[in-house]
Short mmCIF file of C-alpha atoms in Angstrom, two decimals:
data_model
loop_
_atom_site.label_atom_id
_atom_site.label_comp_id
_atom_site.label_asym_id
_atom_site.label_seq_id
_atom_site.Cartn_x
_atom_site.Cartn_y
_atom_site.Cartn_z
CA UNK A 1 -13.41 -9.09 16.73
CA UNK A 2 -9.60 -10.05 15.77
CA UNK A 3 -8.49 -13.10 14.28
CA UNK A 4 -8.08 -16.23 15.34
CA UNK A 5 -4.92 -18.94 15.23
CA UNK A 6 -3.71 -19.21 12.05
CA UNK A 7 -2.93 -23.15 13.25
CA UNK A 8 -6.67 -24.09 14.34
CA UNK A 9 -7.98 -22.44 10.94
CA UNK A 10 -6.24 -23.85 8.91
CA UNK A 11 -6.94 -27.64 10.71
CA UNK A 12 -10.43 -27.17 10.84
CA UNK A 13 -10.63 -26.76 6.28
CA UNK A 14 -9.42 -31.31 6.45
CA UNK A 15 -12.17 -31.75 8.93
CA UNK A 16 -15.31 -29.84 6.30
CA UNK A 17 -17.50 -32.73 4.42
CA UNK A 18 -16.64 -33.90 0.98
CA UNK A 19 -20.60 -32.95 -0.36
CA UNK A 20 -22.42 -32.12 -3.93
CA UNK A 21 -20.86 -28.67 -3.49
CA UNK A 22 -17.28 -29.11 -4.59
CA UNK A 23 -17.54 -30.60 -8.50
CA UNK A 24 -14.65 -33.39 -10.02
CA UNK A 25 -14.84 -35.06 -6.64
CA UNK A 26 -15.49 -38.61 -6.10
CA UNK A 27 -18.75 -39.13 -5.86
CA UNK A 28 -18.15 -42.14 -3.63
CA UNK A 29 -16.47 -40.14 -1.44
CA UNK A 30 -19.16 -38.17 0.22
CA UNK A 31 -19.01 -37.87 3.88
CA UNK A 32 -15.78 -38.33 4.44
CA UNK A 33 -13.92 -34.95 5.28
CA UNK A 34 -10.90 -33.63 3.75
CA UNK A 35 -8.39 -34.57 5.34
CA UNK A 36 -9.30 -38.52 4.86
CA UNK A 37 -9.49 -38.64 1.49
CA UNK A 38 -6.22 -36.50 1.13
CA UNK A 39 -4.60 -39.75 3.28
CA UNK A 40 -6.89 -42.29 0.77
CA UNK A 41 -4.06 -41.03 -1.92
CA UNK A 42 -6.92 -41.37 -4.74
CA UNK A 43 -5.44 -41.50 -8.03
CA UNK A 44 -6.63 -38.72 -10.77
CA UNK A 45 -7.55 -40.89 -13.23
CA UNK A 46 -8.32 -44.29 -11.72
CA UNK A 47 -9.53 -42.98 -8.12
CA UNK A 48 -13.35 -41.67 -8.32
CA UNK A 49 -13.26 -38.12 -9.51
CA UNK A 50 -15.50 -36.85 -12.12
CA UNK A 51 -14.17 -35.02 -15.13
CA UNK A 52 -14.04 -31.87 -15.33
CA UNK A 53 -11.26 -31.81 -12.88
CA UNK A 54 -8.47 -28.96 -12.58
CA UNK A 55 -5.22 -30.33 -11.00
CA UNK A 56 -3.05 -28.56 -8.87
CA UNK A 57 0.83 -29.63 -9.01
CA UNK A 58 2.64 -30.21 -6.17
CA UNK A 59 6.32 -29.39 -7.09
CA UNK A 60 5.42 -27.01 -8.21
CA UNK A 61 3.21 -25.68 -6.67
CA UNK A 62 6.46 -25.84 -4.57
CA UNK A 63 9.20 -24.76 -7.02
CA UNK A 64 7.03 -22.04 -7.05
CA UNK A 65 6.82 -20.85 -3.96
CA UNK A 66 10.98 -21.47 -3.51
CA UNK A 67 11.69 -19.52 -6.10
CA UNK A 68 9.98 -16.10 -5.88
CA UNK A 69 10.72 -16.05 -1.79
CA UNK A 70 14.63 -16.08 -2.50
CA UNK A 71 14.32 -13.60 -5.95
CA UNK A 72 12.43 -11.69 -2.67
CA UNK A 73 15.72 -12.78 -0.76
CA UNK A 74 18.18 -11.12 -3.70
CA UNK A 75 16.81 -7.88 -4.74
CA UNK A 76 16.19 -7.12 -0.77
CA UNK A 77 12.27 -6.90 -1.65
CA UNK A 78 9.77 -7.21 1.20
CA UNK A 79 7.06 -9.72 0.05
CA UNK A 80 3.28 -9.82 0.33
CA UNK A 81 1.57 -11.57 -2.61
CA UNK A 82 -1.26 -10.61 -3.90
CA UNK A 83 -4.05 -13.51 -2.33
CA UNK A 84 -7.03 -12.23 -4.69
CA UNK A 85 -5.30 -14.87 -7.09
CA UNK A 86 -6.05 -17.53 -5.44
CA UNK A 87 -7.98 -17.22 -2.31
CA UNK A 88 -6.50 -20.01 -0.80
CA UNK A 89 -5.64 -19.38 3.05
CA UNK A 90 -3.52 -22.63 3.09
CA UNK A 91 -1.68 -20.64 0.12
CA UNK A 92 -1.38 -17.82 2.80
CA UNK A 93 -0.22 -19.93 5.08
CA UNK A 94 2.79 -21.07 2.72
CA UNK A 95 3.32 -17.97 1.62
CA UNK A 96 3.82 -16.38 5.07
CA UNK A 97 5.88 -19.53 6.07
CA UNK A 98 8.20 -18.89 3.71
CA UNK A 99 8.84 -15.13 5.21
CA UNK A 100 6.34 -13.38 2.56
CA UNK A 101 5.44 -10.15 5.08
CA UNK A 102 2.74 -10.55 4.83
CA UNK A 103 -1.14 -10.72 1.94
CA UNK A 104 -1.59 -8.17 -0.66
CA UNK A 105 -5.85 -7.53 -0.83
CA UNK A 106 -8.47 -6.09 -2.87
CA UNK A 107 -12.24 -6.80 -1.66
CA UNK A 108 -13.46 -6.54 2.21
CA UNK A 109 -14.41 -9.62 1.44
CA UNK A 110 -11.19 -10.95 1.07
CA UNK A 111 -10.00 -9.39 4.00
CA UNK A 112 -11.97 -10.69 6.12
CA UNK A 113 -11.11 -14.48 4.83
CA UNK A 114 -7.54 -13.75 4.82
CA UNK A 115 -7.87 -12.16 8.72
CA UNK A 116 -10.27 -15.98 9.80
CA UNK A 117 -7.14 -17.50 8.48
CA UNK A 118 -5.14 -15.23 11.13
CA UNK A 119 -2.76 -13.26 8.21
CA UNK A 120 -1.33 -11.26 10.33
CA UNK A 121 -0.56 -7.90 8.39
CA UNK A 122 -2.54 -7.31 4.72
CA UNK A 123 -1.94 -4.45 1.79
CA UNK A 124 -5.80 -3.48 0.77
CA UNK A 125 -4.74 -2.46 -3.32
CA UNK A 126 -7.47 -0.60 -2.99
CA UNK A 127 -9.43 3.11 -1.77
CA UNK A 128 -11.68 1.26 0.77
CA UNK A 129 -14.32 4.36 1.84
CA UNK A 130 -16.72 1.48 2.33
CA UNK A 131 -18.12 2.08 5.54
CA UNK A 132 -19.74 -1.37 7.27
CA UNK A 133 -16.34 -2.92 6.13
CA UNK A 134 -14.29 0.46 7.99
CA UNK A 135 -17.05 -0.20 11.19
CA UNK A 136 -15.23 -4.43 10.57
CA UNK A 137 -11.67 -2.50 10.55
CA UNK A 138 -11.87 -0.74 13.46
CA UNK A 139 -13.37 -3.02 14.95
CA UNK A 140 -10.33 -6.00 14.06
CA UNK A 141 -7.62 -3.36 14.77
CA UNK A 142 -9.17 -1.92 18.12
CA UNK A 143 -9.17 -5.85 19.00
CA UNK A 144 -5.41 -6.65 17.59
CA UNK A 145 -2.54 -4.45 18.59
CA UNK A 146 0.02 -7.08 16.13
CA UNK A 147 -2.94 -6.68 13.05
CA UNK A 148 -0.62 -4.46 10.43
CA UNK A 149 -3.44 -2.89 7.23
CA UNK A 150 -2.45 -0.51 4.18
CA UNK A 151 -4.50 0.77 1.94
CA UNK A 152 -4.88 2.40 -0.67
CA UNK A 153 -6.14 6.38 -0.75
CA UNK A 154 -6.11 8.28 -3.78
CA UNK A 155 -8.82 10.68 -3.18
CA UNK A 156 -9.87 14.22 -0.71
CA UNK A 157 -13.79 13.24 -0.78
CA UNK A 158 -12.16 9.22 0.16
CA UNK A 159 -10.71 10.72 2.86
CA UNK A 160 -13.02 11.79 4.25
CA UNK A 161 -15.41 8.63 3.71
CA UNK A 162 -12.46 7.18 6.25
CA UNK A 163 -12.75 9.81 8.71
CA UNK A 164 -16.20 9.61 9.43
CA UNK A 165 -16.66 6.24 9.37
CA UNK A 166 -13.47 5.17 11.46
CA UNK A 167 -14.65 7.73 13.68
CA UNK A 168 -17.85 6.62 13.91
CA UNK A 169 -16.60 2.84 14.89
CA UNK A 170 -14.71 4.27 17.82
CA UNK A 171 -10.74 3.32 15.55
CA UNK A 172 -8.87 3.76 18.05
CA UNK A 173 -5.63 3.37 16.06
CA UNK A 174 -5.51 5.17 13.26
CA UNK A 175 -5.47 3.08 9.67
CA UNK A 176 -2.53 3.14 7.62
CA UNK A 177 -3.11 4.76 4.21
CA UNK A 178 -0.88 4.89 1.42
CA UNK A 179 -0.80 7.77 -1.79
CA UNK A 180 -2.01 5.43 -5.32
CA UNK A 181 0.31 7.24 -8.09
CA UNK A 182 -1.95 5.99 -10.99
CA UNK A 183 -0.19 4.47 -13.97
CA UNK A 184 -1.11 6.97 -16.36
CA UNK A 185 -3.65 9.27 -17.94
CA UNK A 186 -5.94 6.13 -19.03
CA UNK A 187 -4.53 4.41 -16.36
CA UNK A 188 -7.16 3.01 -13.53
CA UNK A 189 -7.96 3.88 -10.71
CA UNK A 190 -4.81 6.33 -8.96
CA UNK A 191 -4.15 9.62 -8.18
CA UNK A 192 -3.10 11.40 -12.19
CA UNK A 193 -0.45 14.20 -10.42
CA UNK A 194 2.00 14.63 -7.99
CA UNK A 195 0.12 17.50 -6.53
CA UNK A 196 -3.01 15.79 -6.03
CA UNK A 197 -1.10 13.03 -4.34
CA UNK A 198 -0.02 16.62 -1.97
CA UNK A 199 -3.70 18.11 -1.51
CA UNK A 200 -4.24 14.08 -0.25
CA UNK A 201 -1.94 14.01 2.13
CA UNK A 202 -2.91 17.43 3.29
CA UNK A 203 -6.79 16.23 3.76
CA UNK A 204 -4.98 12.55 5.56
CA UNK A 205 -2.87 14.80 8.23
CA UNK A 206 -6.21 16.25 8.77
CA UNK A 207 -7.47 13.33 9.58
CA UNK A 208 -7.21 11.73 13.80
CA UNK A 209 -8.15 8.26 11.58
CA UNK A 210 -5.02 7.69 9.12
CA UNK A 211 -1.59 8.02 8.76
CA UNK A 212 0.67 8.26 5.34
CA UNK A 213 2.68 6.00 6.17
CA UNK A 214 3.85 5.31 1.64
CA UNK A 215 3.45 5.26 -1.65
CA UNK A 216 2.31 1.98 -3.72
CA UNK A 217 0.53 2.24 -7.59
CA UNK A 218 1.03 -0.78 -9.99
CA UNK A 219 3.09 -1.21 -12.95
CA UNK A 220 0.97 -3.31 -14.75
CA UNK A 221 -1.59 -0.30 -15.61
CA UNK A 222 0.71 2.08 -17.97
CA UNK A 223 -0.14 2.14 -21.16
CA UNK A 224 1.32 0.59 -23.41
CA UNK A 225 3.84 -1.05 -21.47
CA UNK A 226 7.03 -1.64 -22.07
CA UNK A 227 10.48 -1.80 -20.13
CA UNK A 228 11.10 1.71 -20.68
CA UNK A 229 7.31 3.14 -20.39
CA UNK A 230 7.11 0.55 -16.49
CA UNK A 231 10.95 1.99 -15.66
CA UNK A 232 9.46 5.81 -16.07
CA UNK A 233 6.85 5.21 -13.72
CA UNK A 234 8.31 3.67 -11.16
CA UNK A 235 10.82 6.47 -11.12
CA UNK A 236 7.82 9.19 -10.58
CA UNK A 237 6.59 7.14 -8.28
CA UNK A 238 10.34 6.70 -6.09
CA UNK A 239 10.29 10.79 -6.95
CA UNK A 240 7.15 10.96 -5.15
CA UNK A 241 8.17 9.46 -1.56
CA UNK A 242 11.63 11.23 -2.33
CA UNK A 243 9.67 14.67 -2.30
CA UNK A 244 6.82 13.82 0.19
CA UNK A 245 10.00 12.50 2.38
CA UNK A 246 11.81 16.25 2.41
CA UNK A 247 8.72 18.11 2.86
CA UNK A 248 8.13 15.85 6.91
CA UNK A 249 5.79 14.04 5.64
CA UNK A 250 6.55 10.60 7.31
CA UNK A 251 8.62 11.99 10.55
CA UNK A 252 8.33 9.76 13.69
CA UNK A 253 7.31 7.49 11.70
CA UNK A 254 9.10 3.79 12.53
CA UNK A 255 8.95 2.73 8.55
CA UNK A 256 8.21 4.04 5.42
CA UNK A 257 6.41 2.27 2.30
CA UNK A 258 7.08 2.58 -1.30
CA UNK A 259 5.63 -1.24 -3.04
CA UNK A 260 4.80 -2.02 -6.77
CA UNK A 261 4.67 -4.99 -8.55
CA UNK A 262 2.31 -7.35 -10.28
CA UNK A 263 3.04 -10.28 -12.48
CA UNK A 264 4.89 -8.93 -15.92
CA UNK A 265 7.34 -6.47 -14.35
CA UNK A 266 8.66 -6.83 -10.61
CA UNK A 267 11.45 -7.34 -12.76
CA UNK A 268 11.24 -3.75 -13.22
CA UNK A 269 10.42 -2.47 -9.70
CA UNK A 270 13.57 -4.14 -8.55
CA UNK A 271 15.65 -2.47 -10.05
CA UNK A 272 14.11 1.29 -9.57
CA UNK A 273 13.66 0.77 -6.27
CA UNK A 274 17.58 -0.46 -5.20
CA UNK A 275 18.28 2.97 -6.30
CA UNK A 276 15.40 4.36 -3.67
CA UNK A 277 18.14 6.80 -1.99
CA UNK A 278 18.88 6.15 1.83
CA UNK A 279 15.33 8.26 3.58
CA UNK A 280 14.78 10.20 6.60
CA UNK A 281 13.04 6.99 8.20
CA UNK A 282 13.77 3.08 7.53
CA UNK A 283 11.87 2.12 4.31
CA UNK A 284 9.85 -1.38 3.46
CA UNK A 285 10.31 -1.97 0.31
CA UNK A 286 7.51 -4.17 -0.27
CA UNK A 287 6.62 -6.58 -4.12
CA UNK A 288 2.90 -7.79 -4.92
CA UNK A 289 3.05 -10.06 -7.68
CA UNK A 290 0.68 -13.09 -6.85
CA UNK A 291 -0.07 -15.07 -9.98
CA UNK A 292 3.59 -16.52 -9.81
CA UNK A 293 1.77 -19.06 -7.25
CA UNK A 294 0.61 -20.96 -10.00
CA UNK A 295 1.40 -19.70 -13.33
CA UNK A 296 0.16 -20.54 -16.68
CA UNK A 297 0.52 -21.35 -19.90
CA UNK A 298 -0.40 -18.21 -21.17
CA UNK A 299 -0.34 -14.98 -21.12
CA UNK A 300 2.28 -14.98 -17.46
CA UNK A 301 4.21 -17.41 -19.77
CA UNK A 302 4.80 -14.34 -22.34
CA UNK A 303 5.71 -12.47 -19.97
CA UNK A 304 6.88 -13.38 -16.96
CA UNK A 305 10.53 -11.52 -16.18
CA UNK A 306 11.72 -14.50 -15.86
CA UNK A 307 11.66 -14.33 -19.72
CA UNK A 308 13.67 -11.39 -19.76
CA UNK A 309 16.73 -12.68 -16.74
CA UNK A 310 16.77 -16.37 -17.22
CA UNK A 311 19.86 -16.14 -14.97
CA UNK A 312 17.18 -15.66 -12.33
CA UNK A 313 15.21 -19.02 -12.33
CA UNK A 314 11.56 -20.10 -14.24
CA UNK A 315 8.37 -20.31 -12.96
CA UNK A 316 6.42 -23.63 -13.83
CA UNK A 317 2.99 -23.46 -14.93
CA UNK A 318 1.29 -26.22 -12.48
CA UNK A 319 -2.38 -26.10 -13.14
CA UNK A 320 -4.07 -28.84 -15.53
CA UNK A 321 -7.94 -28.52 -16.57
CA UNK A 322 -8.52 -32.42 -17.30
CA UNK A 323 -11.87 -32.97 -18.79
CA UNK A 324 -13.45 -35.85 -21.28
CA UNK A 325 -13.54 -35.74 -24.56
CA UNK A 326 -17.53 -36.23 -24.70
CA UNK A 327 -18.34 -36.02 -28.93
CA UNK A 328 -16.16 -36.25 -31.74
CA UNK A 329 -19.14 -35.24 -34.96
CA UNK A 330 -16.29 -35.02 -37.23
CA UNK A 331 -11.84 -36.40 -38.11
CA UNK A 332 -11.57 -33.13 -37.65
CA UNK A 333 -14.06 -31.97 -34.19
CA UNK A 334 -13.71 -33.16 -31.21
CA UNK A 335 -15.50 -31.92 -27.58
CA UNK A 336 -14.97 -31.64 -25.16
CA UNK A 337 -16.54 -31.00 -21.73
CA UNK A 338 -15.08 -28.56 -19.45
CA UNK A 339 -16.07 -24.62 -20.95
CA UNK A 340 -16.43 -21.35 -19.44
CA UNK A 341 -17.48 -22.47 -15.70
CA UNK A 342 -14.71 -24.25 -15.37
CA UNK A 343 -11.35 -22.71 -17.57
CA UNK A 344 -9.58 -19.06 -17.30
CA UNK A 345 -10.25 -18.06 -20.49
CA UNK A 346 -9.96 -14.34 -20.54
CA UNK A 347 -6.89 -13.64 -21.61
CA UNK A 348 -6.34 -16.39 -24.13
CA UNK A 349 -8.13 -20.02 -24.27
CA UNK A 350 -6.78 -23.07 -22.87
CA UNK A 351 -3.92 -24.90 -24.04
CA UNK A 352 -3.98 -28.88 -25.19
CA UNK A 353 -1.17 -30.86 -23.55
CA UNK A 354 -1.94 -34.63 -23.13
CA UNK A 355 -4.59 -36.62 -23.88
CA UNK A 356 -5.06 -40.25 -21.20
CA UNK A 357 -6.47 -42.78 -23.43
CA UNK A 358 -6.61 -46.48 -22.22
CA UNK A 359 -4.48 -45.92 -18.70
CA UNK A 360 -1.33 -44.71 -21.21
CA UNK A 361 -0.83 -40.85 -21.51
CA UNK A 362 0.60 -39.03 -24.44
CA UNK A 363 0.89 -35.30 -26.22
CA UNK A 364 -2.10 -33.88 -27.55
CA UNK A 365 -0.03 -33.94 -31.33
CA UNK A 366 -2.78 -32.75 -33.44
CA UNK A 367 -5.33 -30.80 -30.96
CA UNK A 368 -6.28 -27.24 -30.69
CA UNK A 369 -8.31 -25.66 -27.85
CA UNK A 370 -10.49 -22.86 -30.47
CA UNK A 371 -13.71 -22.25 -28.19
CA UNK A 372 -15.97 -22.28 -25.00
CA UNK A 373 -18.83 -23.30 -24.41
CA UNK A 374 -20.28 -22.34 -21.02
CA UNK A 375 -20.28 -26.38 -20.88
CA UNK A 376 -18.21 -28.09 -24.13
CA UNK A 377 -14.90 -27.33 -25.09
CA UNK A 378 -14.18 -26.91 -28.62
CA UNK A 379 -11.44 -28.75 -30.35
CA UNK A 380 -9.68 -28.72 -33.86
CA UNK A 381 -7.77 -31.97 -34.77
CA UNK A 382 -5.56 -32.27 -37.61
CA UNK A 383 -5.35 -36.01 -39.28
CA UNK A 384 -2.03 -36.92 -36.94
CA UNK A 385 -4.74 -36.47 -33.86
CA UNK A 386 -5.21 -39.37 -32.05
CA UNK A 387 -8.81 -38.72 -30.32
CA UNK A 388 -12.15 -40.78 -29.37
CA UNK A 389 -15.38 -40.38 -27.28
CA UNK A 390 -13.63 -41.01 -23.11
CA UNK A 391 -10.37 -39.76 -23.67
CA UNK A 392 -8.89 -37.18 -21.02
CA UNK A 393 -7.06 -34.50 -22.19
CA UNK A 394 -5.05 -32.49 -19.45
CA UNK A 395 -4.72 -28.30 -20.46
CA UNK A 396 -3.26 -26.09 -19.86
CA UNK A 397 -4.60 -22.78 -18.39
CA UNK A 398 -4.40 -18.78 -18.99
CA UNK A 399 -4.10 -16.53 -15.98
CA UNK A 400 -4.53 -18.30 -13.27
CA UNK A 401 -6.07 -14.97 -11.28
CA UNK A 402 -9.99 -17.35 -12.61
CA UNK A 403 -8.83 -20.29 -12.56
CA UNK A 404 -9.39 -20.11 -9.13
CA UNK A 405 -12.19 -18.98 -8.88
CA UNK A 406 -14.33 -21.92 -11.11
CA UNK A 407 -13.16 -24.29 -8.71
CA UNK A 408 -14.00 -24.87 -3.79
CA UNK A 409 -11.38 -27.04 -3.92
CA UNK A 410 -8.36 -28.66 -5.61
CA UNK A 411 -7.14 -31.01 -6.22
CA UNK A 412 -3.15 -31.76 -5.58
CA UNK A 413 -1.10 -33.64 -7.73
CA UNK A 414 2.14 -36.05 -7.86
CA UNK A 415 4.01 -37.74 -10.01
CA UNK A 416 2.14 -38.29 -12.44
CA UNK A 417 -2.24 -38.24 -10.43
CA UNK A 418 -1.91 -39.41 -6.77
CA UNK A 419 -3.85 -36.64 -4.65
CA UNK A 420 -1.97 -35.91 -1.88
CA UNK A 421 -3.74 -32.58 -0.72
CA UNK A 422 -7.13 -30.68 -1.58
CA UNK A 423 -6.71 -26.81 -1.81
CA UNK A 424 -10.23 -24.35 -0.58
CA UNK A 425 -10.42 -21.19 -1.62
CA UNK A 426 -13.21 -18.29 -1.12
CA UNK A 427 -14.27 -16.39 -3.31
#
């Protein structure tokens, strides 16, 4: 079935009823629609929200969306931000409105979500060999001639599985695939050698349900990544593209695709892609950075390319996780009611930034998050820390990819606490 009208799909999110499924939301809002609750513009701190509750800054979100839009334009890049970092169709729509080519995803379920909300172009940064998913994809492509789908291929076996499933499903137009070049022998997925790439290209050429349209990969997997190592791998990727073009592998295509770009090295991607010589067909340079939407207060804050090229601008961390102090057993220790079920913790622990006491916001001086249990945050407090049971603690999060997936409905906050919208996620 082809995707439904995206405006209708997004509008329907506002009609969903508030109930026990959505943690942190006001108990007295049960039965209201999301749209009705948003229209009340409640305050995060005084409007009945319960802790823990995750909040997304409206202003910082808008800043980050605008910054990456202009960055891609400035460097002549098409942009397909990685949607698996948020799985929020409202964000997909805002990115598309800001000129994104499409949305990048990782697994079939995510593709189905994106299509349910009308996403017209999808780049699947994975090899798709699931027969059931391929049958669904064939139906989607058959029903909607305007739908563009591209995925990785990194093995002859993968080509054979795709060909078999798509043929059985009666696919009436080929699935576009790009060769994934591995970022090194010890890297994640992808073809290890250029010779193997040509073998797989031969297999694709012999499959009438597939069409080779370019090359791609993920530079974030380069072992012991540095600017020099990442640049060297990107130049390998470009050289592979050029060699395939010289070998006539892209004859009669309307365009050829080269794609890379996580959230740590997209400056290197922009630089190397600017070096690509003219090919026999038009070239689509596709950047896939995704974690920029909310940015973070840890992993990507340290690694963002904007630290290396500050004249390009700066992303802003947009998440705060608010928890309440529920125990203060000693002058050196306190516990909040937010733990692993609520906070991203796979790379860095949350960072205590603000304390709200008696209606007043202040800095979290002398407070450090030292650990997370399932439902408790461990705080170490120095003598200057002013914190007591009942206080709210606002924490910045590292690695937003694992923050969105813990919350199905996220308040979007303006200023110091006015909730103006709610972001629905689908993990």
